[in-house]
DNA sequence: CAGGGATATCGGATTTTTCAATATCGGATT
DNA sequence: AATCCGATATTGAAAAATCCGATATCCCTG
């Protein structure tokens, strides 16, 4: 593991916020992705990591441009550049 | 697994291109990240997935803005929006 | 075409992920 | 403020992915 679990919670929180803004439940998002509801819960709570392609897929299922959320996550981690 | 292994090769290829552009070897990047060289190889060849935070960390070790590479990956997957 | 630096692969131990079942939360309604 | 109930979190054991040192292979350069 290259990254502490705690930091993944930030990714989960961004994805949760995006889902809630889209007014979609975990159940409904899970259905759209063909996964169980616990799948959504586990990454939103930072229990599970989200890989790059999954993020694109998840946000697509919410009709959100993944680049916007990636920027948001990126800016949470104060590093250069 | 939400995503086919084949698609992860695209992510790996983008990260490899970024590394080569930066004129850094797998060994050197591995050293910067505190990981073995086989770690770099495994994701560049699509054997392993790259999570969102890892991608930021990897590209930071190369002094590259992860948002640029994310855009590149994003555009490889023809979906709306 | 040989040498050597760079990258890929192997294999078994370890860690993470998975998913159905179940528990808990939270807020709306009366 | 107690109940209901839809939404979310947690559990646990099986399955899958990852880890990493050792080693093989690639491929560039002289």
GROMACS .gro file of C-alpha atoms (C1' of nucleotides) in nm:
model
  222
    1UNK     CA    1   0.000   0.000   0.000
    2UNK     CA    2   0.153   0.325  -0.117
    3UNK     CA    3  -0.100   0.540   0.060
    4UNK     CA    4  -0.251   0.558   0.407
    5UNK     CA    5  -0.617   0.451   0.440
    6UNK     CA    6  -0.700   0.784   0.596
    7UNK     CA    7  -0.626   0.964   0.272
    8UNK     CA    8  -0.860   0.742   0.077
    9UNK     CA    9  -1.142   0.871   0.287
   10UNK     CA   10  -1.094   1.203   0.110
   11UNK     CA   11  -1.151   1.039  -0.226
   12UNK     CA   12  -1.457   0.863  -0.087
   13UNK     CA   13  -1.593   1.185   0.053
   14UNK     CA   14  -1.557   1.361  -0.283
   15UNK     CA   15  -1.736   1.078  -0.458
   16UNK     CA   16  -2.008   1.073  -0.197
   17UNK     CA   17  -2.063   1.445  -0.234
   18UNK     CA   18  -2.085   1.406  -0.609
   19UNK     CA   19  -2.342   1.129  -0.573
   20UNK     CA   20  -2.552   1.323  -0.328
   21UNK     CA   21  -2.544   1.633  -0.546
   22UNK     CA   22  -2.673   1.413  -0.825
   23UNK     CA   23  -2.956   1.298  -0.595
   24UNK     CA   24  -2.875   0.932  -0.640
   25UNK     CA   25  -2.883   0.671  -0.364
   26UNK     CA   26  -2.611   0.411  -0.310
   27UNK     CA   27  -2.865   0.149  -0.414
   28UNK     CA   28  -2.938   0.322  -0.739
   29UNK     CA   29  -2.573   0.389  -0.821
   30UNK     CA   30  -2.492   0.029  -0.736
   31UNK     CA   31  -2.764  -0.085  -0.970
   32UNK     CA   32  -2.629   0.129  -1.253
   33UNK     CA   33  -2.284  -0.021  -1.201
   34UNK     CA   34  -2.402  -0.377  -1.153
   35UNK     CA   35  -2.252  -0.399  -0.806
   36UNK     CA   36  -2.390  -0.444  -0.453
   37UNK     CA   37  -2.470  -0.142  -0.239
   38UNK     CA   38  -2.189  -0.236  -0.002
   39UNK     CA   39  -1.949  -0.167  -0.285
   40UNK     CA   40  -2.047   0.198  -0.290
   41UNK     CA   41  -2.045   0.221   0.086
   42UNK     CA   42  -1.700   0.071   0.112
   43UNK     CA   43  -1.527   0.322  -0.107
   44UNK     CA   44  -1.726   0.619   0.018
   45UNK     CA   45  -1.615   0.539   0.371
   46UNK     CA   46  -1.254   0.494   0.261
   47UNK     CA   47  -1.252   0.118   0.332
   48UNK     CA   48  -1.161   0.046  -0.023
   49UNK     CA   49  -0.948   0.226  -0.276
   50UNK     CA   50  -1.080   0.358  -0.604
   51UNK     CA   51  -0.870   0.307  -0.910
   52UNK     CA   52  -0.845   0.557  -1.190
   53UNK     CA   53  -1.079   0.381  -1.430
   54UNK     CA   54  -1.335   0.299  -1.168
   55UNK     CA   55  -1.356   0.665  -1.082
   56UNK     CA   56  -1.428   0.751  -1.442
   57UNK     CA   57  -1.692   0.479  -1.461
   58UNK     CA   58  -1.858   0.572  -1.134
   59UNK     CA   59  -1.882   0.938  -1.224
   60UNK     CA   60  -2.005   0.856  -1.567
   61UNK     CA   61  -2.288   0.660  -1.407
   62UNK     CA   62  -2.372   0.985  -1.229
   63UNK     CA   63  -2.338   1.193  -1.546
   64UNK     CA   64  -2.050   1.385  -1.402
   65UNK     CA   65  -1.727   1.477  -1.577
   66UNK     CA   66  -1.463   1.287  -1.381
   67UNK     CA   67  -1.206   1.558  -1.452
   68UNK     CA   68  -1.392   1.799  -1.227
   69UNK     CA   69  -1.382   1.560  -0.934
   70UNK     CA   70  -1.023   1.462  -1.001
   71UNK     CA   71  -0.926   1.828  -0.983
   72UNK     CA   72  -1.107   1.853  -0.653
   73UNK     CA   73  -0.919   1.554  -0.512
   74UNK     CA   74  -0.592   1.676  -0.656
   75UNK     CA   75  -0.624   2.007  -0.478
   76UNK     CA   76  -0.682   1.831  -0.147
   77UNK     CA   77  -0.326   1.707  -0.154
   78UNK     CA   78  -0.093   1.998  -0.114
   79UNK     CA   79   0.208   1.899  -0.315
   80UNK     CA   80   0.397   2.058  -0.597
   81UNK     CA   81   0.352   2.107  -0.878
   82UNK     CA   82  -1.340  -0.604  -1.062
   83UNK     CA   83  -1.540  -0.329  -1.224
   84UNK     CA   84  -1.303  -0.296  -1.515
   85UNK     CA   85  -1.136  -0.530  -1.762
   86UNK     CA   86  -0.760  -0.574  -1.726
   87UNK     CA   87  -0.711  -0.471  -2.087
   88UNK     CA   88  -0.828  -0.119  -2.012
   89UNK     CA   89  -0.580  -0.082  -1.731
   90UNK     CA   90  -0.305  -0.122  -1.985
   91UNK     CA   91  -0.407   0.217  -2.121
   92UNK     CA   92  -0.350   0.377  -1.782
   93UNK     CA   93  -0.015   0.201  -1.756
   94UNK     CA   94   0.085   0.315  -2.101
   95UNK     CA   95   0.006   0.677  -2.018
   96UNK     CA   96   0.209   0.657  -1.700
   97UNK     CA   97   0.496   0.491  -1.882
   98UNK     CA   98   0.497   0.761  -2.145
   99UNK     CA   99   0.502   1.025  -1.874
  100UNK     CA  100   0.795   0.854  -1.703
  101UNK     CA  101   0.993   0.820  -2.025
  102UNK     CA  102   0.930   1.180  -2.114
  103UNK     CA  103   1.071   1.271  -1.777
  104UNK     CA  104   1.378   1.061  -1.856
  105UNK     CA  105   1.346   0.851  -1.543
  106UNK     CA  106   1.406   0.476  -1.521
  107UNK     CA  107   1.174   0.235  -1.341
  108UNK     CA  108   1.455   0.180  -1.090
  109UNK     CA  109   1.482   0.548  -1.017
  110UNK     CA  110   1.109   0.605  -0.993
  111UNK     CA  111   1.081   0.301  -0.768
  112UNK     CA  112   1.353   0.442  -0.547
  113UNK     CA  113   1.173   0.775  -0.521
  114UNK     CA  114   0.854   0.595  -0.418
  115UNK     CA  115   1.020   0.348  -0.185
  116UNK     CA  116   0.896   0.050  -0.383
  117UNK     CA  117   1.061  -0.226  -0.585
  118UNK     CA  118   1.113  -0.188  -0.958
  119UNK     CA  119   0.862  -0.466  -1.020
  120UNK     CA  120   0.598  -0.238  -0.875
  121UNK     CA  121   0.647   0.012  -1.155
  122UNK     CA  122   0.662  -0.259  -1.415
  123UNK     CA  123   0.343  -0.421  -1.296
  124UNK     CA  124   0.126  -0.117  -1.336
  125UNK     CA  125   0.290   0.004  -1.656
  126UNK     CA  126   0.212  -0.331  -1.815
  127UNK     CA  127  -0.145  -0.322  -1.688
  128UNK     CA  128  -0.094  -0.614  -1.448
  129UNK     CA  129  -0.194  -0.402  -1.157
  130UNK     CA  130  -0.444  -0.122  -1.118
  131UNK     CA  131  -0.351   0.226  -1.013
  132UNK     CA  132  -0.567   0.400  -0.765
  133UNK     CA  133  -0.645   0.767  -0.775
  134UNK     CA  134  -0.407   0.872  -0.500
  135UNK     CA  135  -0.125   0.653  -0.623
  136UNK     CA  136  -0.148   0.819  -0.958
  137UNK     CA  137  -0.109   1.160  -0.799
  138UNK     CA  138   0.185   1.036  -0.595
  139UNK     CA  139   0.358   0.867  -0.888
  140UNK     CA  140   0.329   1.170  -1.110
  141UNK     CA  141   0.440   1.397  -0.834
  142UNK     CA  142   0.756   1.187  -0.806
  143UNK     CA  143   0.806   1.269  -1.173
  144UNK     CA  144   0.726   1.637  -1.125
  145UNK     CA  145   0.424   1.612  -1.347
  146UNK     CA  146   0.081   1.761  -1.285
  147UNK     CA  147  -0.143   1.456  -1.249
  148UNK     CA  148  -0.437   1.646  -1.394
  149UNK     CA  149  -0.272   1.651  -1.733
  150UNK     CA  150  -0.233   1.275  -1.738
  151UNK     CA  151  -0.580   1.219  -1.599
  152UNK     CA  152  -0.723   1.422  -1.886
  153UNK     CA  153  -0.527   1.209  -2.128
  154UNK     CA  154  -0.664   0.889  -1.977
  155UNK     CA  155  -1.013   1.032  -1.959
  156UNK     CA  156  -1.015   1.108  -2.328
  157UNK     CA  157  -0.914   0.753  -2.410
  158UNK     CA  158  -1.249   0.631  -2.286
  159UNK     CA  159  -1.516   0.749  -2.521
  160UNK     CA  160  -1.811   0.806  -2.295
  161UNK     CA  161  -2.038   1.098  -2.226
  162UNK     CA  162  -2.019   1.351  -2.084
  163DC     C1'  163   2.704  -0.962  -3.159
  164DA     C1'  164   2.847  -0.910  -2.673
  165DG     C1'  165   2.781  -0.663  -2.255
  166DG     C1'  166   2.500  -0.448  -1.948
  167DG     C1'  167   2.143  -0.143  -1.809
  168DA     C1'  168   1.645  -0.151  -1.822
  169DT     C1'  169   1.227  -0.399  -1.794
  170DA     C1'  170   0.933  -0.812  -1.742
  171DT     C1'  171   0.795  -1.234  -1.515
  172DC     C1'  172   0.746  -1.588  -1.155
  173DG     C1'  173   0.566  -1.782  -0.739
  174DG     C1'  174   0.419  -1.816  -0.296
  175DA     C1'  175   0.313  -1.524   0.125
  176DT     C1'  176   0.027  -1.146   0.244
  177DT     C1'  177  -0.327  -0.811   0.187
  178DT     C1'  178  -0.733  -0.648  -0.022
  179DT     C1'  179  -1.170  -0.715  -0.225
  180DT     C1'  180  -1.609  -0.922  -0.269
  181DC     C1'  181  -2.097  -0.982  -0.161
  182DA     C1'  182  -2.490  -1.141   0.085
  183DA     C1'  183  -2.669  -1.094   0.518
  184DT     C1'  184  -2.742  -0.815   0.890
  185DA     C1'  185  -2.713  -0.409   1.182
  186DT     C1'  186  -2.746   0.076   1.241
  187DC     C1'  187  -2.845   0.529   1.118
  188DG     C1'  188  -3.133   0.937   1.031
  189DG     C1'  189  -3.507   1.194   0.919
  190DA     C1'  190  -3.991   1.223   0.817
  191DT     C1'  191  -4.455   1.167   0.996
  192DT     C1'  192  -4.786   1.176   1.326
  193DA     C1'  193  -4.085   1.185   2.120
  194DA     C1'  194  -4.172   0.716   1.945
  195DT     C1'  195  -4.220   0.454   1.520
  196DC     C1'  196  -4.129   0.351   1.074
  197DC     C1'  197  -3.848   0.275   0.694
  198DG     C1'  198  -3.542   0.400   0.333
  199DA     C1'  199  -3.054   0.472   0.323
  200DT     C1'  200  -2.609   0.350   0.467
  201DA     C1'  201  -2.259   0.085   0.735
  202DT     C1'  202  -2.059  -0.342   0.900
  203DT     C1'  203  -1.944  -0.829   0.923
  204DG     C1'  204  -1.704  -1.244   0.792
  205DA     C1'  205  -1.537  -1.596   0.518
  206DA     C1'  206  -1.419  -1.705   0.037
  207DA     C1'  207  -1.199  -1.531  -0.368
  208DA     C1'  208  -0.896  -1.227  -0.598
  209DA     C1'  209  -0.532  -0.900  -0.626
  210DT     C1'  210  -0.102  -0.746  -0.470
  211DC     C1'  211   0.356  -0.771  -0.289
  212DC     C1'  212   0.853  -0.841  -0.355
  213DG     C1'  213   1.290  -1.081  -0.414
  214DA     C1'  214   1.489  -1.353  -0.747
  215DT     C1'  215   1.552  -1.432  -1.201
  216DA     C1'  216   1.474  -1.412  -1.694
  217DT     C1'  217   1.439  -1.140  -2.095
  218DC     C1'  218   1.471  -0.742  -2.363
  219DC     C1'  219   1.707  -0.395  -2.624
  220DC     C1'  220   2.030  -0.039  -2.689
  221DT     C1'  221   2.497   0.083  -2.763
  222DG     C1'  222   2.972   0.018  -2.856
   0.00000   0.00000   0.00000
